[in-house]
């Protein structure tokens, strides 16, 4: 059985004081909750606060990006070694905002995924299609292409442990959520693509999230789909009450 995992992606939101306040408020709201894995991917400057304030809560802490080298002349970048040194659990890789705005390509994303494993970080690999690709019927081809390219240098054991997030670009921050059935169909196809390459047993273990305008009001229906194992949540993860509702979706 795959344990559900709900992850907050704070993107470029929250000062240190705001991050601290969120942690104070989320602690009691998620106390005792262990049916679902929860994690928060914060801006790098807030990670130390989350590590300190979320100690012993079971809530994981993640970064939103990294550069695939231990150290070096890469001005402005953060390395997996630095994240490991801070005790970070997860790192989002290949988010569509990185692919689209910062022009990250599949080669760089593949190197990032490999490098995350070298430093004991669990990658949350994002894949997703643009609206015109969906309209042209290319969704599965585009997303499976991004996925298989990113997995190329991994062992089957590494593939098993990773988290994949299917995030249709047209659904991110737009309020347009894919229907639960559409999300399920694509995620099922992605699991099949993993099975074809690494075997069914490996594919059955990979946790695949949906992301794109997930809210407390629609999370339950999405999570009811057999292949959807979690959610990667932007906007609705910024308020403690809302994030707690998302994590506690089974109780609603
Ligand atoms: P959203 O963002 O929930 O605000 O649509 C999701 C994401 O980009 O991970």
mmCIF file of C-alpha atoms and ligand atoms in Angstrom:
data_model
loop_
_atom_site.group_PDB
_atom_site.id
_atom_site.type_symbol
_atom_site.label_atom_id
_atom_site.label_comp_id
_atom_site.label_asym_id
_atom_site.label_seq_id
_atom_site.Cartn_x
_atom_site.Cartn_y
_atom_site.Cartn_z
ATOM 1 C CA UNK A 1 0.000 0.000 0.000
ATOM 2 C CA UNK A 2 1.288 3.420 -0.918
ATOM 3 C CA UNK A 3 1.019 5.923 1.916
ATOM 4 C CA UNK A 4 -0.613 9.172 0.774
ATOM 5 C CA UNK A 5 1.606 12.254 0.764
ATOM 6 C CA UNK A 6 0.433 15.864 0.777
ATOM 7 C CA UNK A 7 3.130 18.446 0.103
ATOM 8 C CA UNK A 8 2.963 22.227 0.398
ATOM 9 C CA UNK A 9 4.820 24.201 -2.246
ATOM 10 C CA UNK A 10 5.179 27.684 -0.813
ATOM 11 C CA UNK A 11 6.840 28.988 -3.973
ATOM 12 C CA UNK A 12 8.211 32.531 -3.387
ATOM 13 C CA UNK A 13 5.921 33.364 -0.457
ATOM 14 C CA UNK A 14 6.495 34.069 3.255
ATOM 15 C CA UNK A 15 9.061 35.993 5.253
ATOM 16 C CA UNK A 16 10.853 34.365 8.173
ATOM 17 C CA UNK A 17 8.349 35.704 10.699
ATOM 18 C CA UNK A 18 5.453 34.450 8.572
ATOM 19 C CA UNK A 19 7.077 31.026 8.236
ATOM 20 C CA UNK A 20 7.582 30.836 11.983
ATOM 21 C CA UNK A 21 3.976 31.791 12.637
ATOM 22 C CA UNK A 22 2.752 29.132 10.191
ATOM 23 C CA UNK A 23 4.787 26.481 12.022
ATOM 24 C CA UNK A 24 3.375 27.523 15.408
ATOM 25 C CA UNK A 25 -0.161 27.252 14.038
ATOM 26 C CA UNK A 26 0.255 24.009 12.099
ATOM 27 C CA UNK A 27 1.749 22.052 14.997
ATOM 28 C CA UNK A 28 -1.460 21.649 16.994
ATOM 29 C CA UNK A 29 -3.573 21.273 13.845
ATOM 30 C CA UNK A 30 -1.601 18.244 12.672
ATOM 31 C CA UNK A 31 -0.678 16.807 16.076
ATOM 32 C CA UNK A 32 -1.186 13.047 16.200
ATOM 33 C CA UNK A 33 -1.853 12.813 12.456
ATOM 34 C CA UNK A 34 0.089 9.907 10.959
ATOM 35 C CA UNK A 35 -2.159 8.437 8.262
ATOM 36 C CA UNK A 36 -0.772 10.755 5.626
ATOM 37 C CA UNK A 37 2.796 11.946 5.061
ATOM 38 C CA UNK A 38 2.986 15.741 5.120
ATOM 39 C CA UNK A 39 5.820 18.020 4.068
ATOM 40 C CA UNK A 40 6.435 21.682 3.371
ATOM 41 C CA UNK A 41 8.723 22.875 0.575
ATOM 42 C CA UNK A 42 9.753 26.384 1.525
ATOM 43 C CA UNK A 43 12.069 29.043 0.103
ATOM 44 C CA UNK A 44 15.679 28.194 1.014
ATOM 45 C CA UNK A 45 15.973 31.102 3.444
ATOM 46 C CA UNK A 46 13.161 29.705 5.564
ATOM 47 C CA UNK A 47 14.303 26.068 5.693
ATOM 48 C CA UNK A 48 16.238 26.414 8.956
ATOM 49 C CA UNK A 49 13.149 27.822 10.666
ATOM 50 C CA UNK A 50 11.027 24.908 9.471
ATOM 51 C CA UNK A 51 13.654 22.390 10.561
ATOM 52 C CA UNK A 52 13.736 23.904 14.049
ATOM 53 C CA UNK A 53 10.027 24.568 14.494
ATOM 54 C CA UNK A 54 8.719 21.314 13.019
ATOM 55 C CA UNK A 55 11.037 19.037 14.986
ATOM 56 C CA UNK A 56 9.261 15.900 16.264
ATOM 57 C CA UNK A 57 6.045 16.754 14.415
ATOM 58 C CA UNK A 58 6.501 14.203 11.641
ATOM 59 C CA UNK A 59 6.078 17.002 9.084
ATOM 60 C CA UNK A 60 8.864 16.773 6.505
ATOM 61 C CA UNK A 61 10.801 19.734 5.156
ATOM 62 C CA UNK A 62 11.723 20.207 1.517
ATOM 63 C CA UNK A 63 13.490 22.625 -0.810
ATOM 64 C CA UNK A 64 12.027 23.804 -4.116
ATOM 65 C CA UNK A 65 15.119 23.531 -6.282
ATOM 66 C CA UNK A 66 18.854 22.815 -6.223
ATOM 67 C CA UNK A 67 21.815 22.723 -8.592
ATOM 68 C CA UNK A 68 23.305 19.277 -9.364
ATOM 69 C CA UNK A 69 26.825 19.768 -8.005
ATOM 70 C CA UNK A 70 28.243 19.415 -4.498
ATOM 71 C CA UNK A 71 29.803 22.861 -4.640
ATOM 72 C CA UNK A 72 31.437 25.191 -7.112
ATOM 73 C CA UNK A 73 31.290 28.442 -9.033
ATOM 74 C CA UNK A 74 27.505 28.539 -9.538
ATOM 75 C CA UNK A 75 26.505 31.985 -8.333
ATOM 76 C CA UNK A 76 23.058 32.110 -6.792
ATOM 77 C CA UNK A 77 22.567 28.362 -6.575
ATOM 78 C CA UNK A 78 22.088 25.962 -3.660
ATOM 79 C CA UNK A 79 23.655 22.510 -3.626
ATOM 80 C CA UNK A 80 22.256 19.135 -2.528
ATOM 81 C CA UNK A 81 25.177 18.885 -0.112
ATOM 82 C CA UNK A 82 23.993 22.070 1.603
ATOM 83 C CA UNK A 83 20.456 20.717 1.813
ATOM 84 C CA UNK A 84 21.714 17.430 3.237
ATOM 85 C CA UNK A 85 23.783 19.354 5.777
ATOM 86 C CA UNK A 86 20.561 21.053 6.937
ATOM 87 C CA UNK A 87 18.730 17.750 7.293
ATOM 88 C CA UNK A 88 16.296 18.444 4.461
ATOM 89 C CA UNK A 89 14.087 15.516 3.411
ATOM 90 C CA UNK A 90 12.674 16.431 -0.015
ATOM 91 C CA UNK A 91 13.467 18.567 -3.015
ATOM 92 C CA UNK A 92 11.049 19.574 -5.763
ATOM 93 C CA UNK A 93 12.678 19.095 -9.146
ATOM 94 C CA UNK A 94 11.479 20.222 -12.557
ATOM 95 C CA UNK A 95 8.486 22.247 -11.419
ATOM 96 C CA UNK A 96 6.815 23.771 -14.478
ATOM 97 C CA UNK A 97 7.739 27.242 -13.229
ATOM 98 C CA UNK A 98 11.403 26.147 -13.364
ATOM 99 C CA UNK A 99 10.931 24.572 -16.790
ATOM 100 C CA UNK A 100 8.982 27.495 -18.285
ATOM 101 C CA UNK A 101 10.387 30.612 -16.592
ATOM 102 C CA UNK A 102 13.950 29.450 -15.975
ATOM 103 C CA UNK A 103 14.225 27.305 -19.104
ATOM 104 C CA UNK A 104 15.273 24.113 -17.347
ATOM 105 C CA UNK A 105 15.441 21.220 -19.793
ATOM 106 C CA UNK A 106 15.130 17.460 -19.376
ATOM 107 C CA UNK A 107 18.924 16.987 -19.252
ATOM 108 C CA UNK A 108 19.348 19.351 -16.323
ATOM 109 C CA UNK A 109 16.351 17.851 -14.542
ATOM 110 C CA UNK A 110 17.748 14.334 -14.995
ATOM 111 C CA UNK A 111 21.056 15.454 -13.443
ATOM 112 C CA UNK A 112 19.193 17.060 -10.532
ATOM 113 C CA UNK A 113 17.229 13.899 -9.762
ATOM 114 C CA UNK A 114 20.390 11.779 -9.775
ATOM 115 C CA UNK A 115 22.212 14.291 -7.636
ATOM 116 C CA UNK A 116 19.359 14.436 -5.082
ATOM 117 C CA UNK A 117 19.773 10.699 -4.456
ATOM 118 C CA UNK A 118 23.531 11.069 -4.072
ATOM 119 C CA UNK A 119 22.855 13.347 -1.097
ATOM 120 C CA UNK A 120 20.022 11.399 0.482
ATOM 121 C CA UNK A 121 17.240 13.735 -0.648
ATOM 122 C CA UNK A 122 13.913 12.424 -1.901
ATOM 123 C CA UNK A 123 13.086 14.079 -5.235
ATOM 124 C CA UNK A 124 9.566 15.239 -6.002
ATOM 125 C CA UNK A 125 9.753 15.205 -9.788
ATOM 126 C CA UNK A 126 7.160 17.380 -11.529
ATOM 127 C CA UNK A 127 5.871 16.677 -15.004
ATOM 128 C CA UNK A 128 3.023 18.310 -16.871
ATOM 129 C CA UNK A 129 1.687 19.420 -20.229
ATOM 130 C CA UNK A 130 0.836 22.869 -21.593
ATOM 131 C CA UNK A 131 -2.752 23.652 -22.582
ATOM 132 C CA UNK A 132 -2.022 23.417 -26.309
ATOM 133 C CA UNK A 133 -0.390 20.030 -25.817
ATOM 134 C CA UNK A 134 -3.465 18.799 -23.964
ATOM 135 C CA UNK A 135 -5.716 20.108 -26.717
ATOM 136 C CA UNK A 136 -3.567 18.329 -29.314
ATOM 137 C CA UNK A 137 -4.000 15.043 -27.411
ATOM 138 C CA UNK A 138 -0.317 14.918 -26.444
ATOM 139 C CA UNK A 139 -0.696 14.838 -22.653
ATOM 140 C CA UNK A 140 0.548 11.316 -21.989
ATOM 141 C CA UNK A 141 3.322 11.508 -24.571
ATOM 142 C CA UNK A 142 4.656 14.790 -23.143
ATOM 143 C CA UNK A 143 4.413 13.778 -19.476
ATOM 144 C CA UNK A 144 5.760 10.247 -19.939
ATOM 145 C CA UNK A 145 8.613 11.712 -21.996
ATOM 146 C CA UNK A 146 9.553 14.110 -19.182
ATOM 147 C CA UNK A 147 9.239 11.328 -16.621
ATOM 148 C CA UNK A 148 11.265 8.642 -18.388
ATOM 149 C CA UNK A 149 13.991 11.111 -19.289
ATOM 150 C CA UNK A 150 14.370 12.130 -15.623
ATOM 151 C CA UNK A 151 14.574 8.489 -14.495
ATOM 152 C CA UNK A 152 17.171 7.398 -17.039
ATOM 153 C CA UNK A 153 20.172 7.318 -14.706
ATOM 154 C CA UNK A 154 18.380 5.774 -11.712
ATOM 155 C CA UNK A 155 18.327 2.241 -10.379
ATOM 156 C CA UNK A 156 14.957 0.512 -9.891
ATOM 157 C CA UNK A 157 15.379 0.972 -6.105
ATOM 158 C CA UNK A 158 15.795 4.717 -6.577
ATOM 159 C CA UNK A 159 12.785 4.861 -8.874
ATOM 160 C CA UNK A 160 10.653 3.107 -6.246
ATOM 161 C CA UNK A 161 11.433 5.717 -3.630
ATOM 162 C CA UNK A 162 10.792 8.808 -5.688
ATOM 163 C CA UNK A 163 7.710 10.956 -5.717
ATOM 164 C CA UNK A 164 6.265 12.110 -9.003
ATOM 165 C CA UNK A 165 3.878 15.040 -9.257
ATOM 166 C CA UNK A 166 1.652 15.290 -12.302
ATOM 167 C CA UNK A 167 0.874 18.982 -12.671
ATOM 168 C CA UNK A 168 -0.906 20.105 -15.846
ATOM 169 C CA UNK A 169 0.481 23.600 -16.431
ATOM 170 C CA UNK A 170 -2.936 25.011 -17.312
ATOM 171 C CA UNK A 171 -4.248 23.987 -13.887
ATOM 172 C CA UNK A 172 -1.536 25.622 -11.777
ATOM 173 C CA UNK A 173 -2.641 28.712 -9.911
ATOM 174 C CA UNK A 174 -5.536 29.180 -12.316
ATOM 175 C CA UNK A 175 -8.373 27.681 -10.310
ATOM 176 C CA UNK A 176 -8.874 25.260 -13.225
ATOM 177 C CA UNK A 177 -8.484 21.839 -11.693
ATOM 178 C CA UNK A 178 -8.229 18.791 -13.917
ATOM 179 C CA UNK A 179 -11.218 16.546 -13.318
ATOM 180 C CA UNK A 180 -10.407 13.727 -10.938
ATOM 181 C CA UNK A 181 -10.924 11.323 -13.839
ATOM 182 C CA UNK A 182 -8.546 13.221 -16.163
ATOM 183 C CA UNK A 183 -5.890 13.321 -13.446
ATOM 184 C CA UNK A 184 -6.393 9.621 -12.741
ATOM 185 C CA UNK A 185 -6.144 8.698 -16.438
ATOM 186 C CA UNK A 186 -2.856 10.531 -16.913
ATOM 187 C CA UNK A 187 -1.366 9.270 -13.656
ATOM 188 C CA UNK A 188 -2.376 5.725 -14.519
ATOM 189 C CA UNK A 189 -0.611 6.095 -17.867
ATOM 190 C CA UNK A 190 2.504 7.417 -16.119
ATOM 191 C CA UNK A 191 2.518 4.425 -13.786
ATOM 192 C CA UNK A 192 2.228 2.166 -16.829
ATOM 193 C CA UNK A 193 5.201 3.930 -18.453
ATOM 194 C CA UNK A 194 7.247 3.190 -15.309
ATOM 195 C CA UNK A 195 6.026 -0.434 -15.337
ATOM 196 C CA UNK A 196 7.031 -0.888 -18.974
ATOM 197 C CA UNK A 197 10.572 0.240 -18.209
ATOM 198 C CA UNK A 198 11.212 -0.933 -14.630
ATOM 199 C CA UNK A 199 8.602 -3.623 -14.056
ATOM 200 C CA UNK A 200 5.171 -3.649 -12.424
ATOM 201 C CA UNK A 201 6.472 -4.208 -8.899
ATOM 202 C CA UNK A 202 8.544 -1.011 -9.054
ATOM 203 C CA UNK A 203 5.717 0.991 -10.626
ATOM 204 C CA UNK A 204 3.311 -0.112 -7.881
ATOM 205 C CA UNK A 205 5.577 1.436 -5.247
ATOM 206 C CA UNK A 206 6.070 4.893 -6.791
ATOM 207 C CA UNK A 207 3.905 7.554 -5.233
ATOM 208 C CA UNK A 208 2.371 9.845 -7.840
ATOM 209 C CA UNK A 209 0.718 13.090 -6.783
ATOM 210 C CA UNK A 210 -1.618 15.414 -8.616
ATOM 211 C CA UNK A 211 -0.994 19.160 -8.470
ATOM 212 C CA UNK A 212 -2.850 22.167 -9.856
ATOM 213 C CA UNK A 213 -5.483 24.147 -7.917
ATOM 214 C CA UNK A 214 -5.926 21.470 -5.246
ATOM 215 C CA UNK A 215 -8.039 22.802 -2.360
ATOM 216 C CA UNK A 216 -9.771 21.367 0.695
ATOM 217 C CA UNK A 217 -12.982 21.281 -1.405
ATOM 218 C CA UNK A 218 -11.631 19.022 -4.164
ATOM 219 C CA UNK A 219 -8.865 17.003 -2.492
ATOM 220 C CA UNK A 220 -11.086 14.154 -1.349
ATOM 221 C CA UNK A 221 -12.412 13.360 -4.805
ATOM 222 C CA UNK A 222 -8.904 13.446 -6.272
ATOM 223 C CA UNK A 223 -7.511 11.230 -3.515
ATOM 224 C CA UNK A 224 -10.322 8.716 -4.046
ATOM 225 C CA UNK A 225 -8.817 7.773 -7.415
ATOM 226 C CA UNK A 226 -6.849 4.523 -7.253
ATOM 227 C CA UNK A 227 -3.655 5.865 -8.821
ATOM 228 C CA UNK A 228 -3.527 9.285 -7.138
ATOM 229 C CA UNK A 229 -1.337 9.022 -4.053
ATOM 230 C CA UNK A 230 -1.128 12.611 -2.953
ATOM 231 C CA UNK A 231 -1.161 16.272 -3.855
ATOM 232 C CA UNK A 232 1.397 19.000 -4.413
ATOM 233 C CA UNK A 233 -0.330 22.191 -3.352
ATOM 234 C CA UNK A 234 0.606 25.818 -3.958
ATOM 235 C CA UNK A 235 -1.961 28.493 -3.117
ATOM 236 C CA UNK A 236 -4.070 26.433 -0.718
ATOM 237 C CA UNK A 237 -1.014 25.421 1.316
ATOM 238 C CA UNK A 238 -0.170 28.923 2.501
ATOM 239 C CA UNK A 239 -2.700 29.070 5.339
ATOM 240 C CA UNK A 240 -2.313 26.614 8.224
ATOM 241 C CA UNK A 241 -6.041 25.774 8.495
ATOM 242 C CA UNK A 242 -6.255 25.046 4.791
ATOM 243 C CA UNK A 243 -3.059 22.936 4.725
ATOM 244 C CA UNK A 244 -4.246 20.998 7.784
ATOM 245 C CA UNK A 245 -7.580 20.278 6.068
ATOM 246 C CA UNK A 246 -5.739 19.014 3.004
ATOM 247 C CA UNK A 247 -3.580 16.672 5.070
ATOM 248 C CA UNK A 248 -6.603 15.515 7.073
ATOM 249 C CA UNK A 249 -8.746 14.984 3.950
ATOM 250 C CA UNK A 250 -9.765 11.514 5.129
ATOM 251 C CA UNK A 251 -11.532 13.008 8.142
ATOM 252 C CA UNK A 252 -13.711 15.476 6.229
HETATM 253 P P1 LIG B 1 -1.456 25.650 -7.113
HETATM 254 O O1 LIG B 1 0.083 25.277 -7.417
HETATM 255 O O2 LIG B 1 -1.930 24.679 -6.072
HETATM 256 O O3 LIG B 1 -1.394 27.073 -6.599
HETATM 257 O O4 LIG B 1 -2.198 25.515 -8.390
HETATM 258 C C1 LIG B 1 0.500 23.934 -7.491
HETATM 259 C C2 LIG B 1 1.967 23.883 -7.813
HETATM 260 O O5 LIG B 1 2.450 24.700 -8.599
HETATM 261 O O6 LIG B 1 2.699 23.018 -7.282
#
